[in-house]
XYZ file of N, CA and C in Angstrom:
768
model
N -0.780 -21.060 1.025
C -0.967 -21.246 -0.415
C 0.137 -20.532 -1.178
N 1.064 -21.635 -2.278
C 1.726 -20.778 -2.786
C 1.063 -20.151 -3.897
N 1.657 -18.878 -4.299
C 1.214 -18.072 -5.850
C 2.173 -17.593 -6.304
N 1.898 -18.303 -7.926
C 2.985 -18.065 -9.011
C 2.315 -17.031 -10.147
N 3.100 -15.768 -10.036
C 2.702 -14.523 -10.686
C 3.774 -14.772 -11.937
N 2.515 -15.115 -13.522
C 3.565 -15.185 -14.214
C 3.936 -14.415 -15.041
N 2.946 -13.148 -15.215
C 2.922 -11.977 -15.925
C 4.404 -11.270 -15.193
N 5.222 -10.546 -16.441
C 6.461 -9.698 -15.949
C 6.354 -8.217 -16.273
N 7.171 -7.490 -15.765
C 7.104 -6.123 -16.348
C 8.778 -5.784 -16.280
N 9.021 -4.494 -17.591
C 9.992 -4.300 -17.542
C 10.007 -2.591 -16.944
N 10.615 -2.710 -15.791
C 10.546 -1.281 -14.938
C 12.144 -0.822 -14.915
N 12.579 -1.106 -15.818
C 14.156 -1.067 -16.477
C 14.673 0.549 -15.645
N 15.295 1.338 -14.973
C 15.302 2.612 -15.227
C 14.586 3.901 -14.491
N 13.054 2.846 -13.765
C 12.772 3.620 -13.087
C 12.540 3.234 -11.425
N 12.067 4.569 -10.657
C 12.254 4.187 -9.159
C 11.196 4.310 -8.642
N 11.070 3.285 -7.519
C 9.744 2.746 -6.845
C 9.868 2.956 -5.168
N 9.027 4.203 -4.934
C 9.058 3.893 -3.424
C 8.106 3.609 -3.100
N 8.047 1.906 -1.873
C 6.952 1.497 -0.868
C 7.312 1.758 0.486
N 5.604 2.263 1.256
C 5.888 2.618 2.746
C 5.538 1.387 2.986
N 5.560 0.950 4.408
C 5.095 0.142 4.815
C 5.665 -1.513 4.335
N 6.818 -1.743 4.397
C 7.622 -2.625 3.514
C 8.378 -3.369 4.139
N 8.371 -3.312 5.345
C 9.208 -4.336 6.411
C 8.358 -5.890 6.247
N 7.298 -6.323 5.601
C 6.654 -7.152 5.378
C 5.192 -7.058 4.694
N 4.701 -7.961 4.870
C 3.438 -8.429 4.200
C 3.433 -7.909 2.610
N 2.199 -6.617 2.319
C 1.864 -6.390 1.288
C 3.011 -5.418 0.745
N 3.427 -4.813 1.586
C 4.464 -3.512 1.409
C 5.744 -4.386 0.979
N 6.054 -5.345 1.517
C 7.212 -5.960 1.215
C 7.555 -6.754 -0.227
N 6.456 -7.478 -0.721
C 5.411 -8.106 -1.749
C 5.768 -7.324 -2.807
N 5.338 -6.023 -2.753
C 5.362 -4.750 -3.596
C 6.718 -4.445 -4.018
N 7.559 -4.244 -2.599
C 8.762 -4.179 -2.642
C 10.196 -4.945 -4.117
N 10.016 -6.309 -3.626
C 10.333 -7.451 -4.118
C 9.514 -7.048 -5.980
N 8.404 -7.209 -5.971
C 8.484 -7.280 -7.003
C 8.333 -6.298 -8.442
N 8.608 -5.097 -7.460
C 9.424 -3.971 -7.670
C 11.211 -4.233 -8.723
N 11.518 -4.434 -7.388
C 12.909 -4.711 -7.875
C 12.809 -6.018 -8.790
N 12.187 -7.075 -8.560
C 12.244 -8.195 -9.398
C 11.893 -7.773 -11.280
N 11.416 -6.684 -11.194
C 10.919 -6.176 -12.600
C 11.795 -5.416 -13.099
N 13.091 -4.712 -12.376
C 13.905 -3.576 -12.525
C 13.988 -2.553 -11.716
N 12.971 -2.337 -11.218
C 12.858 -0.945 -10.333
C 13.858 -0.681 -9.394
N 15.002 0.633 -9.447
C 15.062 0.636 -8.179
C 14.213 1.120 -6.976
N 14.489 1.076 -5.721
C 12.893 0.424 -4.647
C 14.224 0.814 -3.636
N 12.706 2.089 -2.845
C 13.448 2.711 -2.153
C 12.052 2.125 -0.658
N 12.719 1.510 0.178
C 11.876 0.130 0.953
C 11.557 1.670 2.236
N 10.684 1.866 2.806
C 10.476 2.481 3.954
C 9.604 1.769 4.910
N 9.817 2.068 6.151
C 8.921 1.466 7.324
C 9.271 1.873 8.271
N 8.843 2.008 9.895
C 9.198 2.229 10.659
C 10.225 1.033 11.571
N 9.877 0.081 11.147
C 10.302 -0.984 11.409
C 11.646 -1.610 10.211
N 12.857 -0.876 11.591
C 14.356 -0.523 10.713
C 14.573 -2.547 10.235
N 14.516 -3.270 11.266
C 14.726 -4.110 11.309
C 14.245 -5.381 10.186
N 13.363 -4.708 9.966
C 12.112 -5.637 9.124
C 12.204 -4.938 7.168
N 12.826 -3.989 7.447
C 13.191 -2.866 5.973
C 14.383 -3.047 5.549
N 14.944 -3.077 6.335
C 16.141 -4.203 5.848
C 16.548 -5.390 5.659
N 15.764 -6.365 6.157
C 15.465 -7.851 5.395
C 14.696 -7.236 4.495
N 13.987 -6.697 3.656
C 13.579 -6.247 2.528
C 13.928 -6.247 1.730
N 14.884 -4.984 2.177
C 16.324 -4.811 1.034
C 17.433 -5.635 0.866
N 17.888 -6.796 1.501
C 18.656 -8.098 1.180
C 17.726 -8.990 0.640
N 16.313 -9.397 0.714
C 15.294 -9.620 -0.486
C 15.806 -9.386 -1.281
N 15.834 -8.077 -1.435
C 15.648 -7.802 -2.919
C 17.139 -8.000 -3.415
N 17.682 -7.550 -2.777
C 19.112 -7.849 -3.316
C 19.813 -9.208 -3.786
N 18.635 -9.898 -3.270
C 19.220 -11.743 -3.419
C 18.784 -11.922 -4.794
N 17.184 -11.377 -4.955
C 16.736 -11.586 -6.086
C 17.513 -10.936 -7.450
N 18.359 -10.175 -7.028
C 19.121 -9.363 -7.923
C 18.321 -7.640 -8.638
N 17.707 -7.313 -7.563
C 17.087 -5.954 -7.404
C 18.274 -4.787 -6.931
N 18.305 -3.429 -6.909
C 18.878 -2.638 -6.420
C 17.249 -2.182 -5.295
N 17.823 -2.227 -3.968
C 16.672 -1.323 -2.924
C 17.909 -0.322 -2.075
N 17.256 0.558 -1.563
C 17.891 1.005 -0.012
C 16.711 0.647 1.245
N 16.790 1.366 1.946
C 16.004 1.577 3.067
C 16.217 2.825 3.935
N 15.260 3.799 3.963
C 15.001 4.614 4.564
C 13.972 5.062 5.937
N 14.449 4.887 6.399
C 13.378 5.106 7.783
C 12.202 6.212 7.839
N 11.221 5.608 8.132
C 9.963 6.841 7.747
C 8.674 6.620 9.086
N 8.285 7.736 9.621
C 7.210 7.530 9.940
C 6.136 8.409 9.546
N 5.441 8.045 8.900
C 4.390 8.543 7.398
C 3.897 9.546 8.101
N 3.436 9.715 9.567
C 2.166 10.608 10.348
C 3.166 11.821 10.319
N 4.456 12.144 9.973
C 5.358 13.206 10.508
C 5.545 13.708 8.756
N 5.211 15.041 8.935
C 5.143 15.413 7.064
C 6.672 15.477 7.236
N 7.446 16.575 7.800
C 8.847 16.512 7.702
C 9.672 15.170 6.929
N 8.735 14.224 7.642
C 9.881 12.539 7.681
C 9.491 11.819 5.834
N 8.550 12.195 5.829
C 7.860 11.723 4.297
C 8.318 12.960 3.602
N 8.727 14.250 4.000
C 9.075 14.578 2.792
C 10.891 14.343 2.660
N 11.529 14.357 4.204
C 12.854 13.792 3.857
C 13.189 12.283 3.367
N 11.815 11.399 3.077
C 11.992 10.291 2.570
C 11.797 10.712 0.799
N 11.301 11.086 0.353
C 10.452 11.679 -1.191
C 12.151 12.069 -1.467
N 12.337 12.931 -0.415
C 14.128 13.383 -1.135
C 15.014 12.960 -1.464
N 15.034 11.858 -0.309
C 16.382 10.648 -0.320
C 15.975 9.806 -1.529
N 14.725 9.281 -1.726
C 14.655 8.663 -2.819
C 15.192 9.600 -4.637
N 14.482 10.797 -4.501
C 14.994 11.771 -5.754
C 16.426 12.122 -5.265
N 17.623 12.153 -4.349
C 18.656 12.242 -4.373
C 19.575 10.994 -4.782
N 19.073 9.977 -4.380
C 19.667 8.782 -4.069
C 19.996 7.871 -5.582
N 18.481 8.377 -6.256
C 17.883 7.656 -7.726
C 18.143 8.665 -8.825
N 17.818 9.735 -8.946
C 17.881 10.706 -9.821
C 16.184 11.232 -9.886
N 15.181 9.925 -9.602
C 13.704 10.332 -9.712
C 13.063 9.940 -9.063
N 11.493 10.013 -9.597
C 10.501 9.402 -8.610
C 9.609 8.757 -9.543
N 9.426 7.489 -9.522
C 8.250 7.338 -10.945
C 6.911 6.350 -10.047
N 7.217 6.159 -9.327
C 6.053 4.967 -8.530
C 6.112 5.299 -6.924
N 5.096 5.141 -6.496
C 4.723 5.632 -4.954
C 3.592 4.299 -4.384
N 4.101 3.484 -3.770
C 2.992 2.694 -3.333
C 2.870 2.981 -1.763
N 2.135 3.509 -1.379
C 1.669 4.440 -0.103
C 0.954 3.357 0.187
N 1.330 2.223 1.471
C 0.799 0.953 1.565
C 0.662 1.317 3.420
N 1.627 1.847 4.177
C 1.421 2.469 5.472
C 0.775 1.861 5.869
N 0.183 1.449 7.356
C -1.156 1.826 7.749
C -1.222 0.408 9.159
N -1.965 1.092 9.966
C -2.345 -0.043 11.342
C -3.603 0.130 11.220
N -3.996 -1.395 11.878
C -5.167 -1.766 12.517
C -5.113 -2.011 13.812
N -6.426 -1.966 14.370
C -6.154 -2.431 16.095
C -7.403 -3.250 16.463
N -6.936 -4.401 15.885
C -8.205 -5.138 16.242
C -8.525 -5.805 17.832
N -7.552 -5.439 18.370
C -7.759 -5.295 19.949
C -8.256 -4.264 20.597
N -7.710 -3.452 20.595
C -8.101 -1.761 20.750
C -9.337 -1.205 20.545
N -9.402 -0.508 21.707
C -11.225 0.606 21.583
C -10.930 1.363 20.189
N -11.254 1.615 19.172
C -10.975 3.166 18.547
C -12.054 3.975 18.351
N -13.172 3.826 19.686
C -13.260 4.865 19.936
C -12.142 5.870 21.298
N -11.323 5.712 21.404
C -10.275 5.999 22.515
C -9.818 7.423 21.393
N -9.679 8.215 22.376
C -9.218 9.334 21.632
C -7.613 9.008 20.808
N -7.139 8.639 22.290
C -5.400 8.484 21.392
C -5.331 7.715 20.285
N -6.037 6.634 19.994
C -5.963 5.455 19.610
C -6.899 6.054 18.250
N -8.164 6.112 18.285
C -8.273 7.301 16.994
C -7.424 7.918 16.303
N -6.950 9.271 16.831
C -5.719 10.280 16.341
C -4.642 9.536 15.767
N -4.175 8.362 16.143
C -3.171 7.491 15.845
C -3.554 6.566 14.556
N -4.643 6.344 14.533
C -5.014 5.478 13.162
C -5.399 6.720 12.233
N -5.532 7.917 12.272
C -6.099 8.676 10.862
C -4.777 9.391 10.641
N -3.606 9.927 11.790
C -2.460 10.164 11.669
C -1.870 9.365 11.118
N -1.949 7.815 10.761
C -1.217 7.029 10.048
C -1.760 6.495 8.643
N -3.107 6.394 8.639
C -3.738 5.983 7.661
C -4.693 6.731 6.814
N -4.315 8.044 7.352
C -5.478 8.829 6.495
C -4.183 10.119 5.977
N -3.958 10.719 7.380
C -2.662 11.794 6.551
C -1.225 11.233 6.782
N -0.909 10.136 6.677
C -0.019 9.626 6.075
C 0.393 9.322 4.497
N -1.202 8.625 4.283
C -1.269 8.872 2.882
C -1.341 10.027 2.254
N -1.788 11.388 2.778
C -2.383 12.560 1.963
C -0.415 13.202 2.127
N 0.224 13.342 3.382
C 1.595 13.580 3.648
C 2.696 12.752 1.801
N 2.484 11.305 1.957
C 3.244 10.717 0.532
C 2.737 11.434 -0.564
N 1.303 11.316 -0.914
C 0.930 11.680 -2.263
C 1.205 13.140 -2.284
N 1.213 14.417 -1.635
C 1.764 15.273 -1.755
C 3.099 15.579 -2.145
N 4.265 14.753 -1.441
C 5.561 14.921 -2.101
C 5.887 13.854 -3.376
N 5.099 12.733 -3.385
C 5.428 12.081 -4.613
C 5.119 13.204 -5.143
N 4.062 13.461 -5.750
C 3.451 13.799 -6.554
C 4.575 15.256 -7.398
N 4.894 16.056 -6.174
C 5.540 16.965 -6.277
C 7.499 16.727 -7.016
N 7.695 15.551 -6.601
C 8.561 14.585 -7.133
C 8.724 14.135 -8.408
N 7.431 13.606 -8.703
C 6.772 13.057 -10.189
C 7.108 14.136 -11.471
N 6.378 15.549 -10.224
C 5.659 16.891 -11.800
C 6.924 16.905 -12.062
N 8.483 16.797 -11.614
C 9.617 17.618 -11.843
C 10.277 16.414 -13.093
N 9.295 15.175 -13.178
C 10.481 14.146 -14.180
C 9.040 13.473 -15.125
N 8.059 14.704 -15.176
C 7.683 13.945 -16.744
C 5.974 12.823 -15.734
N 6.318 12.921 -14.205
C 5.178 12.009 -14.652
C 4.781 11.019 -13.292
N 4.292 10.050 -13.427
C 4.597 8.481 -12.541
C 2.597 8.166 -12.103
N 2.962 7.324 -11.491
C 1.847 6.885 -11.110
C 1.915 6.307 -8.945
N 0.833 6.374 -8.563
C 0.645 6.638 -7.274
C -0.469 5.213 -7.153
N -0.217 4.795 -6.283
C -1.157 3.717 -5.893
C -1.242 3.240 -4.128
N -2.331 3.978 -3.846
C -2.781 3.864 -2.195
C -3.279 2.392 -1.735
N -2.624 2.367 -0.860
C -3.731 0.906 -0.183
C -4.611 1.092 1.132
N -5.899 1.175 0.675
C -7.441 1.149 1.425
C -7.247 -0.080 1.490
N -8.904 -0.496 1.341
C -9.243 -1.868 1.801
C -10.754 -2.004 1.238
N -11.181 -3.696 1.156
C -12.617 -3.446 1.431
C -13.555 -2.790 2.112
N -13.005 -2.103 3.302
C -13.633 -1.628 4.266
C -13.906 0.007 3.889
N -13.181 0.554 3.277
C -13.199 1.693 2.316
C -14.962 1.536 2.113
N -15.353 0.346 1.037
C -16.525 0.599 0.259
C -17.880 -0.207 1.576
N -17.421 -1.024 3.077
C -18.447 -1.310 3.757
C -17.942 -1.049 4.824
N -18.650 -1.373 5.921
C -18.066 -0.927 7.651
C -18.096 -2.891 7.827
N -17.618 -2.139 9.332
C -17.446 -3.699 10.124
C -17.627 -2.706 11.671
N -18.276 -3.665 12.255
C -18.909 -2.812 13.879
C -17.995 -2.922 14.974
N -16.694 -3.701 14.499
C -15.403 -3.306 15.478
C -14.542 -1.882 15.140
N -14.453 -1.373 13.868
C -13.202 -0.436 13.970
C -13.724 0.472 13.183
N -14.563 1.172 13.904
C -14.784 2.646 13.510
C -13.396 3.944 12.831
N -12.468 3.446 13.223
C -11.133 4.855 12.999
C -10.963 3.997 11.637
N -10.553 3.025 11.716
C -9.620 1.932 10.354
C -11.125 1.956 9.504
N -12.291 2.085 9.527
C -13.184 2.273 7.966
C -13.537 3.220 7.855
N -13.443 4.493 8.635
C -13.539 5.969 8.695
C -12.233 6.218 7.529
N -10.821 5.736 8.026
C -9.802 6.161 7.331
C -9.717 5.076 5.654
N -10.103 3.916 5.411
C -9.762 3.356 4.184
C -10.592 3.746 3.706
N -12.493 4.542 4.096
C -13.249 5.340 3.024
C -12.268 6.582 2.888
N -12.119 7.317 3.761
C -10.392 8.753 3.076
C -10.078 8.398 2.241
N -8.940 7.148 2.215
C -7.729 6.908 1.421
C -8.385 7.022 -0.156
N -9.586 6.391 -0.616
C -10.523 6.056 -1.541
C -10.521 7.345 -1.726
N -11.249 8.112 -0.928
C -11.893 9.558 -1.350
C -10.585 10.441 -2.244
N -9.181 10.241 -1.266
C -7.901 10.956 -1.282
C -7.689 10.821 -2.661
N -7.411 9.178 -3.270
C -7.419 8.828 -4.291
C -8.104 9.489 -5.245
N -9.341 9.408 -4.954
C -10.052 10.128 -6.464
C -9.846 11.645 -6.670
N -9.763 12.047 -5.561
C -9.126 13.666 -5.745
C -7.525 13.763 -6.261
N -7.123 13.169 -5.840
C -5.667 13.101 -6.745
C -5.334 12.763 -8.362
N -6.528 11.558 -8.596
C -6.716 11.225 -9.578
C -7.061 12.735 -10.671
N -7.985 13.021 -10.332
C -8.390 14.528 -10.896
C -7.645 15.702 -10.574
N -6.773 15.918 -9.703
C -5.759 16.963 -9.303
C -4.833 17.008 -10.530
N -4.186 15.713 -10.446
C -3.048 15.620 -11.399
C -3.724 15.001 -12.712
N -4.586 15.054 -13.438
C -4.731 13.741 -14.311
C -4.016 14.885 -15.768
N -4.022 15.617 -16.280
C -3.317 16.542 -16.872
C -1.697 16.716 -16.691
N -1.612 16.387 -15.659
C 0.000 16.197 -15.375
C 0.762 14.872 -15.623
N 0.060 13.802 -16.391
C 0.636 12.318 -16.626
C 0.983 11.747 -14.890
N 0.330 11.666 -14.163
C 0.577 11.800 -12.784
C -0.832 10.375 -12.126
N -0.870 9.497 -12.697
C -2.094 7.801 -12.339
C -2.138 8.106 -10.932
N -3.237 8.139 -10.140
C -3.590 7.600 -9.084
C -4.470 6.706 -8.581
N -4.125 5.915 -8.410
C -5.185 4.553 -7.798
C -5.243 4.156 -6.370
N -5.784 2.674 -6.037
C -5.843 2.379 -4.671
C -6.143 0.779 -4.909
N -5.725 0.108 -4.086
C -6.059 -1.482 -3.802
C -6.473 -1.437 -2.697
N -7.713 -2.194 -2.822
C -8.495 -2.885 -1.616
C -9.058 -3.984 -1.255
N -7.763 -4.325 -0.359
C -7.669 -5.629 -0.131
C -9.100 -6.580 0.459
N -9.011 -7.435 0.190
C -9.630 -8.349 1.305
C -9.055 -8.856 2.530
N -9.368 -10.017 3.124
C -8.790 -10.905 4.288
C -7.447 -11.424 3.351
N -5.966 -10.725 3.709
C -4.851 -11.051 2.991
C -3.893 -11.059 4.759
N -3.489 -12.938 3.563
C -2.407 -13.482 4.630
C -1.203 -12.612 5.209
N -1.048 -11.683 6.291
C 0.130 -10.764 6.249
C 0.345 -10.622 8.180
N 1.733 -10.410 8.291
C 1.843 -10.290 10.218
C 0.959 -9.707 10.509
N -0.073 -8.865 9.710
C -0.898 -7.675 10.599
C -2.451 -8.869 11.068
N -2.305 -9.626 9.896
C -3.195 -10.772 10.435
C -2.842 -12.322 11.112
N -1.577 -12.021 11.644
C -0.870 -13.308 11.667
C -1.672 -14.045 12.813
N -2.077 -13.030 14.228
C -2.780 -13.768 14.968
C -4.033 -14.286 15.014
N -5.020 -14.185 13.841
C -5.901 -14.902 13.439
C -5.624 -16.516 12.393
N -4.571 -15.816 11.955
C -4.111 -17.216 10.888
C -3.219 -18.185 11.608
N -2.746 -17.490 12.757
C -2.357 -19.295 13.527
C -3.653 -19.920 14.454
N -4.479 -19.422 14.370
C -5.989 -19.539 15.255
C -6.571 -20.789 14.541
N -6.901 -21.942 14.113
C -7.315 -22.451 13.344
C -9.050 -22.338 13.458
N -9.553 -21.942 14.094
C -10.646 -21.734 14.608
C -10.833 -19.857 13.817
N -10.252 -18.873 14.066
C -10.125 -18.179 13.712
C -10.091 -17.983 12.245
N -8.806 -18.624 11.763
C -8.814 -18.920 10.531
C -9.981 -19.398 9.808
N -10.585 -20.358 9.773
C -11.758 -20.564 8.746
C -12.804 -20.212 9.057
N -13.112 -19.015 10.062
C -14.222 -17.931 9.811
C -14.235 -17.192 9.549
N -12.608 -16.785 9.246
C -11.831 -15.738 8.347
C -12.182 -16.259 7.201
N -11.529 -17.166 6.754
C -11.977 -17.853 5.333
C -13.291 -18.206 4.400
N -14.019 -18.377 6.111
C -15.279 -18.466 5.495
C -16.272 -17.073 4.918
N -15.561 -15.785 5.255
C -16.126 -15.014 4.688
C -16.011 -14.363 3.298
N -15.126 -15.265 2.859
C -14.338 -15.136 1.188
C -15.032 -15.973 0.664
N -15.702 -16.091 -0.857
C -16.159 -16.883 -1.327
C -15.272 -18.178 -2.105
N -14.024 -17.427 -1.944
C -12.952 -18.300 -3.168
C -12.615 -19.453 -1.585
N -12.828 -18.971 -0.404
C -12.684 -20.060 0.636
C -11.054 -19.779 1.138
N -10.300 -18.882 0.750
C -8.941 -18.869 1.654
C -8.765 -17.776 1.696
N -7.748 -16.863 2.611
C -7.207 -15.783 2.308
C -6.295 -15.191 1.150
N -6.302 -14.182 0.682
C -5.476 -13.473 0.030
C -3.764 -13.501 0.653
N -2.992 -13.740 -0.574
C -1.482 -13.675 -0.179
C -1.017 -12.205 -0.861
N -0.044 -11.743 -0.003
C 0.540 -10.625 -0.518
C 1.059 -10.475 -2.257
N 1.244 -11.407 -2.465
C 1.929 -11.220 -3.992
C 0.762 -10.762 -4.764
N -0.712 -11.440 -4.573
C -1.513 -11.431 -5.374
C -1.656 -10.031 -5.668
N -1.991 -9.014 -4.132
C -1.791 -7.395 -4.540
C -1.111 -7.040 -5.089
N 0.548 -6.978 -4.246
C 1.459 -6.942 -5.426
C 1.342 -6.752 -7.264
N 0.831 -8.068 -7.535
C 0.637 -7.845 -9.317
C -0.163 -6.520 -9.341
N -1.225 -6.284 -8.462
C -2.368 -5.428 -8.957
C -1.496 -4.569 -9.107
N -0.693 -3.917 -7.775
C -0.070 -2.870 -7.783
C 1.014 -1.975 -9.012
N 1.365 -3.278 -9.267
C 2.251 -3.716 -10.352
C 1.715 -2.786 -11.901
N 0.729 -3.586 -12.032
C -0.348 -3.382 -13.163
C -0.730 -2.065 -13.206
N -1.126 -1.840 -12.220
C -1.453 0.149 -11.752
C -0.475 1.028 -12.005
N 0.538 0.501 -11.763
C 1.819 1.550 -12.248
C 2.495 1.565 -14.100
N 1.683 -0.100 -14.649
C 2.783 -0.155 -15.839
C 1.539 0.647 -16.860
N 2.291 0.824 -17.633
C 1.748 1.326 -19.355
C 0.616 0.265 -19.533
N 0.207 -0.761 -19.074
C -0.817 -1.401 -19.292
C -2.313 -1.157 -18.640
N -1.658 -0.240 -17.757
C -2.692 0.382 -17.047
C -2.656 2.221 -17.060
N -2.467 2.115 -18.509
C -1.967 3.797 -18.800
C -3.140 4.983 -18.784
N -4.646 3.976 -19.048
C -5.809 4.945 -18.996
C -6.879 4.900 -17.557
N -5.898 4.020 -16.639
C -6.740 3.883 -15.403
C -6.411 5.013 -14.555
N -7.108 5.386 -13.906
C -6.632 6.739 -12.616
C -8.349 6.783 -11.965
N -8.099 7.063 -10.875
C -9.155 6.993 -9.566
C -9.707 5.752 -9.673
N -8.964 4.966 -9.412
C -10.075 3.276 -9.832
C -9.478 3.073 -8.534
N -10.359 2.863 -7.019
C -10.482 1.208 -6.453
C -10.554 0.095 -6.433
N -9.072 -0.876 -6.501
C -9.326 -1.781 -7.489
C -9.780 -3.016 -6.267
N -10.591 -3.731 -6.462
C -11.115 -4.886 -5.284
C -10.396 -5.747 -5.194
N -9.833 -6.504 -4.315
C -9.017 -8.167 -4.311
C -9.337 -8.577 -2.910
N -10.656 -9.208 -3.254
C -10.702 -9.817 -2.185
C -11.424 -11.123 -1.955
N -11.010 -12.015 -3.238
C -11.786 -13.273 -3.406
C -13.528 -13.493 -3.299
N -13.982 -11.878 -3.526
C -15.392 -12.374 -3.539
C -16.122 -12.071 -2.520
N -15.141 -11.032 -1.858
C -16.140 -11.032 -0.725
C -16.844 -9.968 -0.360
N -16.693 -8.815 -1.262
C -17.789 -7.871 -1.353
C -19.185 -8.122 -2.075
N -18.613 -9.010 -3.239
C -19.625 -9.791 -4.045
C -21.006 -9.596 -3.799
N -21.286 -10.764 -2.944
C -22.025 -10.775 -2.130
C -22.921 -9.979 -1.002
């Protein structure tokens, strides 16, 4: 399904770093980051995939770099927070998007645990610490985490991945109130079933696919752009009195 986002923003001036940006939602973010003005400082572990990012964006006529990050290592997130305030002059947007699932995988497995809250729980708490610390020094910015539906219900396969998107939620609202005196927004998007590689092997499944679909009421999956706007929205002046909000996108399917 294509989607045409026709709302714009002017991010003239300031700088946007997304983790998790070698594709799907992180990439989404990325793009329309720079498509608004931002410069967009692209991170992922995946060098290969962060740099088609950043020629994205560059086609579109964005300024990005790409910095290599692996979120679970505080050292590496805070030499990413730097390169972006060395590189840019600031820090005004943080979309802390990170994060694996293992929908193959035991997680009850010890390693395999440690590995999803190391990436998805203090990965996020690792970014919002140096954004944030980034932010207090230029006046400000806004922070926007990506949980999930699974944050606000469980699912009886992945105990580590709804243990960690209820965190990210929790992380959020404590940040929200940490900084809210400091001009310092923190939010979170939580997605639904959104079309992205992390779900790619259910969406070539056709069988797969529309019992995926069928658990959305709107009847299809979510595309990355659609977050994107949210994300978008969370960071601009239009969303200047929101902070600790979980925002839902997921065609309806908590609804219910």
């Amino acid at each position: 399904m294509e989607v045409n986002l026709t709302v714009s923003y002017d991010f003239s001036g300031k700088v946007a770093l997304v983790t998790g940006a070698s594709g799907g939602i992180g990439r989404a973010t990325a793009l329309a980051f720079a498509r608004a003005g931002a410069s967009v400082v692209v991170s992922d572990v995946n060098a290969a995939g962060g740099e088609e990012t950043v020629a994205l964006a560059a086609a579109a006529g964005g300024t990005a770099i790409f910095h290599p990050c692996d979120v679970a290592d505080p050292a590496a997130v805070k030499a990413l927070v730097a390169r972006a305030v060395g590189h840019f002059g600031r820090l005004d947007f943080g979309h802390n998007n990170a994060g694996i699932t293992n929908l193959t995988a035991d997680e009850w497995d010890d390693e395999v645990w440690r590995r999803s809250l190391a990436i998805n729980l203090d990965g996020v708490m690792h970014c919002m610490r140096e954004e944030a610390a980034a932010m207090l020094d230029h006046g400000g910015g806004a922070i926007v985490n990506t949980a999930s539906i699974n944050g606000f219900t469980g699912n009886a396969r992945q105990p580590a991945y709804v243990a960690t998107k209820h965190g990210v939620i929790g992380l959020t609202r404590h940040g929200a109130l940490k900084w809210a005196r400091d001009n310092i927004r923190v939010n979170a998007v939580c997605p639904g079933v959104i079309e992205t590689p992390m779900t790619d092997a259910v969406a070539r499944n056709p069988d797969l696919r529309r019992a995926m679909e069928a658990l959305t009421p709107m009847g299809r999956m979510g595309q990355p752009d659609e977050v994107a706007g949210a994300v978008l929205w969370l960071c601009s002046v239009q969303a200047s009195f929101v902070t600790g909000h979980p925002l839902v996108i997921d065609g309806g399917a908590t609804v219910s």
